[in-house]
CSV table of C-alpha atoms and ligand atoms in Angstrom, one decimal:
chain,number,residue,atom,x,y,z
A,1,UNK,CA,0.0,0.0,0.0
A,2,UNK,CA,1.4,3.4,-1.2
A,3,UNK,CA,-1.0,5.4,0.8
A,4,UNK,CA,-1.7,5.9,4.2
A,5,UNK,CA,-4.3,3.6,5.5
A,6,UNK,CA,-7.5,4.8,4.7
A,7,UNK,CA,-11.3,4.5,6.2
A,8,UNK,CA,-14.4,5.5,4.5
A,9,UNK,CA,-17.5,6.5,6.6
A,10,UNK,CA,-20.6,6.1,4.9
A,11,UNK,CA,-22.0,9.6,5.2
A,12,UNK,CA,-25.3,10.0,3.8
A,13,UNK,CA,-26.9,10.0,7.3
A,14,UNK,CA,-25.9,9.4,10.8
A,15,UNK,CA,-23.6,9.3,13.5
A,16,UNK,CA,-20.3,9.2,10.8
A,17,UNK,CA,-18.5,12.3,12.8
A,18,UNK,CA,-17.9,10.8,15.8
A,19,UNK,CA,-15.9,7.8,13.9
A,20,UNK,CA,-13.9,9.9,12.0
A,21,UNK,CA,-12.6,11.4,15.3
A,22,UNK,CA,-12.2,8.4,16.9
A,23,UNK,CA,-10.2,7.1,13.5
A,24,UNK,CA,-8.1,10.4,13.3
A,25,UNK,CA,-6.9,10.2,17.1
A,26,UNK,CA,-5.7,6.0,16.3
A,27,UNK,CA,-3.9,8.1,13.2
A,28,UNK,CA,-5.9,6.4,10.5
A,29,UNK,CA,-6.8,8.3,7.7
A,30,UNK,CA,-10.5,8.9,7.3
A,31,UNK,CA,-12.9,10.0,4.1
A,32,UNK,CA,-16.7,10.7,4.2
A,33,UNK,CA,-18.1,8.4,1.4
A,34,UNK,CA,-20.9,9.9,-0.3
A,35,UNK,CA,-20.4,7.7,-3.4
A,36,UNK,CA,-20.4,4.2,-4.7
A,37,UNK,CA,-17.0,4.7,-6.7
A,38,UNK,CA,-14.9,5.7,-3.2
A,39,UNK,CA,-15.6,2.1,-2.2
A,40,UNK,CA,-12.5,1.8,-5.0
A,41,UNK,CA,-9.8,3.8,-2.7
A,42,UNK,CA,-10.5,3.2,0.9
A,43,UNK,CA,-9.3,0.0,3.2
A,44,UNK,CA,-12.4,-0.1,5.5
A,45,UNK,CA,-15.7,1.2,5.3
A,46,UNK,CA,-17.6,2.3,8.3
A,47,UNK,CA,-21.5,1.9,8.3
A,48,UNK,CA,-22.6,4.4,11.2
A,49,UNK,CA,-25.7,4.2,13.5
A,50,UNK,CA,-28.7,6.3,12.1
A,51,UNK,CA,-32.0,5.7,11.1
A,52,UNK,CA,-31.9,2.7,8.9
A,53,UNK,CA,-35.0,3.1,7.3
A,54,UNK,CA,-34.0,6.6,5.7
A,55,UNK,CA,-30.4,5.2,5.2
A,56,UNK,CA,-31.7,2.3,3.4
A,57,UNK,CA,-33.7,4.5,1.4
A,58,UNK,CA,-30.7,7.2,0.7
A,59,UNK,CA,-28.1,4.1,0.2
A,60,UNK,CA,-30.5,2.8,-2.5
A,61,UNK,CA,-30.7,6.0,-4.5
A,62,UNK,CA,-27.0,6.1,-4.6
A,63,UNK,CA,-26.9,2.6,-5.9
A,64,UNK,CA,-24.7,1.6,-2.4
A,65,UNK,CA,-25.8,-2.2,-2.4
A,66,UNK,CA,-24.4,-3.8,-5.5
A,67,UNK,CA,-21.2,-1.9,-4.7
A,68,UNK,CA,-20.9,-2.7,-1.0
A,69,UNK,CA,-21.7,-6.2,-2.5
A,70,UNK,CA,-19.0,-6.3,-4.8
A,71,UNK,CA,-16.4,-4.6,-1.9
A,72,UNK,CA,-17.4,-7.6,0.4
A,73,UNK,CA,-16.7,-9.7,-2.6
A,74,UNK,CA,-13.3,-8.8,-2.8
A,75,UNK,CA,-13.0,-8.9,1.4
A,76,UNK,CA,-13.2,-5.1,1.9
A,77,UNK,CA,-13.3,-5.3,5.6
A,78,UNK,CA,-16.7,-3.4,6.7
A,79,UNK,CA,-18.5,-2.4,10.1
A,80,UNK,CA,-22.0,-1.8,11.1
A,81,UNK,CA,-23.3,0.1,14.3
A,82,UNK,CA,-26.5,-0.2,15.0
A,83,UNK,CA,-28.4,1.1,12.1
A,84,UNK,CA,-25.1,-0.4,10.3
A,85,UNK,CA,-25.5,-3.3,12.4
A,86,UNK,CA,-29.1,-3.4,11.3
A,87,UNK,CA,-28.1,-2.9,7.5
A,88,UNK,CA,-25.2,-5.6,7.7
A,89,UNK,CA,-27.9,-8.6,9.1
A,90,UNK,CA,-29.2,-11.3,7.0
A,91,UNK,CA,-32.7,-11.0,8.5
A,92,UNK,CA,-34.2,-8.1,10.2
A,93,UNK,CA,-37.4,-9.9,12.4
A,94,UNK,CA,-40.8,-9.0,11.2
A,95,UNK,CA,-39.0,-7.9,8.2
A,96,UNK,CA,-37.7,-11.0,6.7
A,97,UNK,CA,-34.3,-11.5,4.5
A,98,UNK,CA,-32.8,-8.1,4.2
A,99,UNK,CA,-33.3,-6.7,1.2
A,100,UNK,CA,-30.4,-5.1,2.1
A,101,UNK,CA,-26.7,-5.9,2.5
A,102,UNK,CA,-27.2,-9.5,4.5
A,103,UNK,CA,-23.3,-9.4,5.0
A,104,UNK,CA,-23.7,-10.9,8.6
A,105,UNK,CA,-25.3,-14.0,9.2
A,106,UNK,CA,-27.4,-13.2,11.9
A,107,UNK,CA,-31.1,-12.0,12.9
A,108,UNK,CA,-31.9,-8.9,14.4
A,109,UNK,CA,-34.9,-7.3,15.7
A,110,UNK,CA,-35.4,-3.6,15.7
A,111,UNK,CA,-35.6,-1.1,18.6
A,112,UNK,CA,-36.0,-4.4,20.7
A,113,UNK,CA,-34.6,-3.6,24.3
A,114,UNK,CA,-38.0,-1.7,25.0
A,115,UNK,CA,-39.3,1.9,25.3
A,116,UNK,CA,-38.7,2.3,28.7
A,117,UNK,CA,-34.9,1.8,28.5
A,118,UNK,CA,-34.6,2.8,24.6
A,119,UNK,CA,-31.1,3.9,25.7
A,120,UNK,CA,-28.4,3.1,28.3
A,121,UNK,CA,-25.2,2.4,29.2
A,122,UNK,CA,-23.9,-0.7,30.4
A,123,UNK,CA,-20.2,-2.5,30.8
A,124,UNK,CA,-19.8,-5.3,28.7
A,125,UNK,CA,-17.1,-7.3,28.0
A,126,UNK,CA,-15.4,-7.5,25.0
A,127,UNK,CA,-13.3,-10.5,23.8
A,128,UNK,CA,-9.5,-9.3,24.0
A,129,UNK,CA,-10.2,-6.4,26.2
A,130,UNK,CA,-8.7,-7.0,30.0
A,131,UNK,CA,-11.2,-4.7,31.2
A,132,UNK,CA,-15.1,-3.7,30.4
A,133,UNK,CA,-16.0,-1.4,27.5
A,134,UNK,CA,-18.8,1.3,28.4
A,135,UNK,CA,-21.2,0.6,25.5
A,136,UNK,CA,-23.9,3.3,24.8
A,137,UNK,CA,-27.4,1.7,23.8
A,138,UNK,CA,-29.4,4.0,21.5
A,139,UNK,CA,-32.8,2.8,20.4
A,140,UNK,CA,-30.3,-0.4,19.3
A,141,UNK,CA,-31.6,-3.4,17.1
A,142,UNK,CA,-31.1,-6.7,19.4
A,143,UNK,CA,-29.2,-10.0,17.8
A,144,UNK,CA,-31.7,-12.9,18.3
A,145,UNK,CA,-29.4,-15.3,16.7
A,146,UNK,CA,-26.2,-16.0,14.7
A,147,UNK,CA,-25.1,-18.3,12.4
A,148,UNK,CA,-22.3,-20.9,12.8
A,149,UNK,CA,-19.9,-18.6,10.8
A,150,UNK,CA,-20.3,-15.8,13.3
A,151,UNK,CA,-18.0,-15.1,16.4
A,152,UNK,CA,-19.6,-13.6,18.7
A,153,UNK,CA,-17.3,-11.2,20.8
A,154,UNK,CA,-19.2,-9.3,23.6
A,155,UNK,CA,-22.4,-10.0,24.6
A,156,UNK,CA,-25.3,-8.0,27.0
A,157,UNK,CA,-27.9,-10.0,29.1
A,158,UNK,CA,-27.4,-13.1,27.2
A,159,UNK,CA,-27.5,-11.4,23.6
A,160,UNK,CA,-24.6,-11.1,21.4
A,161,UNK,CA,-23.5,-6.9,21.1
A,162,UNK,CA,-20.6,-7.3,19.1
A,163,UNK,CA,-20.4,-10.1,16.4
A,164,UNK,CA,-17.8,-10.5,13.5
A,165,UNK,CA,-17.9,-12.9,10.7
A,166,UNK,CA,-14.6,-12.8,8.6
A,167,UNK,CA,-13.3,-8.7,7.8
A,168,UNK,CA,-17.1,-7.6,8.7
A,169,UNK,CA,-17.8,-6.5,12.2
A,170,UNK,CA,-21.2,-5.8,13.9
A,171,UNK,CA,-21.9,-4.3,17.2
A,172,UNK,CA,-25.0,-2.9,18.4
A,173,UNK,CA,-24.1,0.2,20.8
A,174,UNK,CA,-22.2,3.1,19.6
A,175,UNK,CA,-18.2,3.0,20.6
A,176,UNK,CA,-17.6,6.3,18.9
A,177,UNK,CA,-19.4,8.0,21.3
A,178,UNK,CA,-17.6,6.3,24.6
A,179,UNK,CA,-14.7,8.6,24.5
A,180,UNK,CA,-12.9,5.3,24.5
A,181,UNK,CA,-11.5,3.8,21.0
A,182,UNK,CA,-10.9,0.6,21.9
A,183,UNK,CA,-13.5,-1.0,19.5
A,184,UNK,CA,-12.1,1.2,17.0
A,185,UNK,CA,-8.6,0.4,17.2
A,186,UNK,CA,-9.8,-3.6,17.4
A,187,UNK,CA,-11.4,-3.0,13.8
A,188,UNK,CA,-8.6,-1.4,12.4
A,189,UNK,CA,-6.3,-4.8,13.8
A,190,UNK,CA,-8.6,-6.8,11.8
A,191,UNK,CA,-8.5,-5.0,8.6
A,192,UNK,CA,-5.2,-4.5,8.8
A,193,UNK,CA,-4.6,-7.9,9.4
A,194,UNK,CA,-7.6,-9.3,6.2
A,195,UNK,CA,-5.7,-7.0,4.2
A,196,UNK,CA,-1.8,-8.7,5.1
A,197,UNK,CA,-3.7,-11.8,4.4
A,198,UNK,CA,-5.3,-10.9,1.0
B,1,LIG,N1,-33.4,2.3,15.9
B,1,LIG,C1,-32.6,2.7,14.8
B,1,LIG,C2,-33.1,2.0,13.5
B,1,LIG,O1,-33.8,1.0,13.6
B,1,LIG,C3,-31.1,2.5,15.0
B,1,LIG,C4,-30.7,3.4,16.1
B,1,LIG,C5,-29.2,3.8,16.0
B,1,LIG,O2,-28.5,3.6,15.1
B,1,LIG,N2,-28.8,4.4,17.1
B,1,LIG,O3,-32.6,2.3,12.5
């Protein structure tokens, strides 16, 4: 690689800010995606927590799906939160199989942890972290079930929070807003290391 290593935020809608901060202070180079073609010259993309009905809608105007398909094809390592966790999952309950990316082979229900405690904080732990991560809950989609492909890497009252399944990673809560960039920096070890392996 001749160029510095390089993260794309999807940024049609959502919380994509707060990653690039979180990127820029690890020292990865960071650009806001607002087109298919960019897919070509990043490392990572970045799929930030939203709204994922309107960014379903605004990635399907800007033909995002085939091209996110074809970037997975060739092991572009990719992560979801929340509403990018949402838009990653093979099945979205009461909604069937995605229509959208169905990158992660897992089911997920929407907005399922209840109105009363839409959002929260709570200390999960996180495979290959020696101490808890503060993970921020925000009206966050919960993962019924995973497939046998899927590792699942920190888990909250007996559902999974943080999945990966090859270069694409999945959690639930929102690490760019913890003021701690743990999570980040563990995505950027496995892209690094899916693109030393390609
Ligand atoms: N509840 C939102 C949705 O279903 C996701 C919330 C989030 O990304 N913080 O799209």
């Amino acid at each position: 690689m001749t160029r510095p290593f390089t993260v794309g935020l999807l940024a049609l809608q959502g919380a994509f800010r707060e990653h690039a901060e979180a990127f820029a202070r690890l020292g990865a180079d960071v650009v806001e995606v607002r087109k298919p073609a960019q897919l070509d010259d990043i490392d990572a993309l970045v799929i930030p927590g939203g709204e994922s009905t309107t960014m379903t809608k605004l990635m399907d105007a800007y033909g995002f799906p085939d091209a996110i398909a074809a970037a997975h094809a060739r092991d572009l390592p990719i992560w979801g939160t929340c509403a990018g966790a949402i838009l990653i999952a093979r099945e979205v309950e009461g909604e069937g199989r995605s229509a959208r990316l169905g990158l992660v082979d897992m089911t997920v229900a929407r907005n399922a942890y209840g109105r009363q405690v839409a959002s929260f904080e709570a200390p999960v732990n996180v495979t290959g972290m020696e101490t808890p991560f503060r993970a921020i809950f925000i009206r966050a989609p919960r993962i019924e079930s995973v497939g046998p492909e899927v590792q699942v890497l920190a888990s909250y009252e007996g559902h999974p929070v943080m999945v990966q399944q090859g270069a694409v990673l999945a959690t639930v809560f929102h690490p760019e807003l913890a003021k701690d960039d743990r999570v980040h920096a563990a995505f950027l070890g496995l892209a690094r290391k899916a693109h030393a392996a390609a």
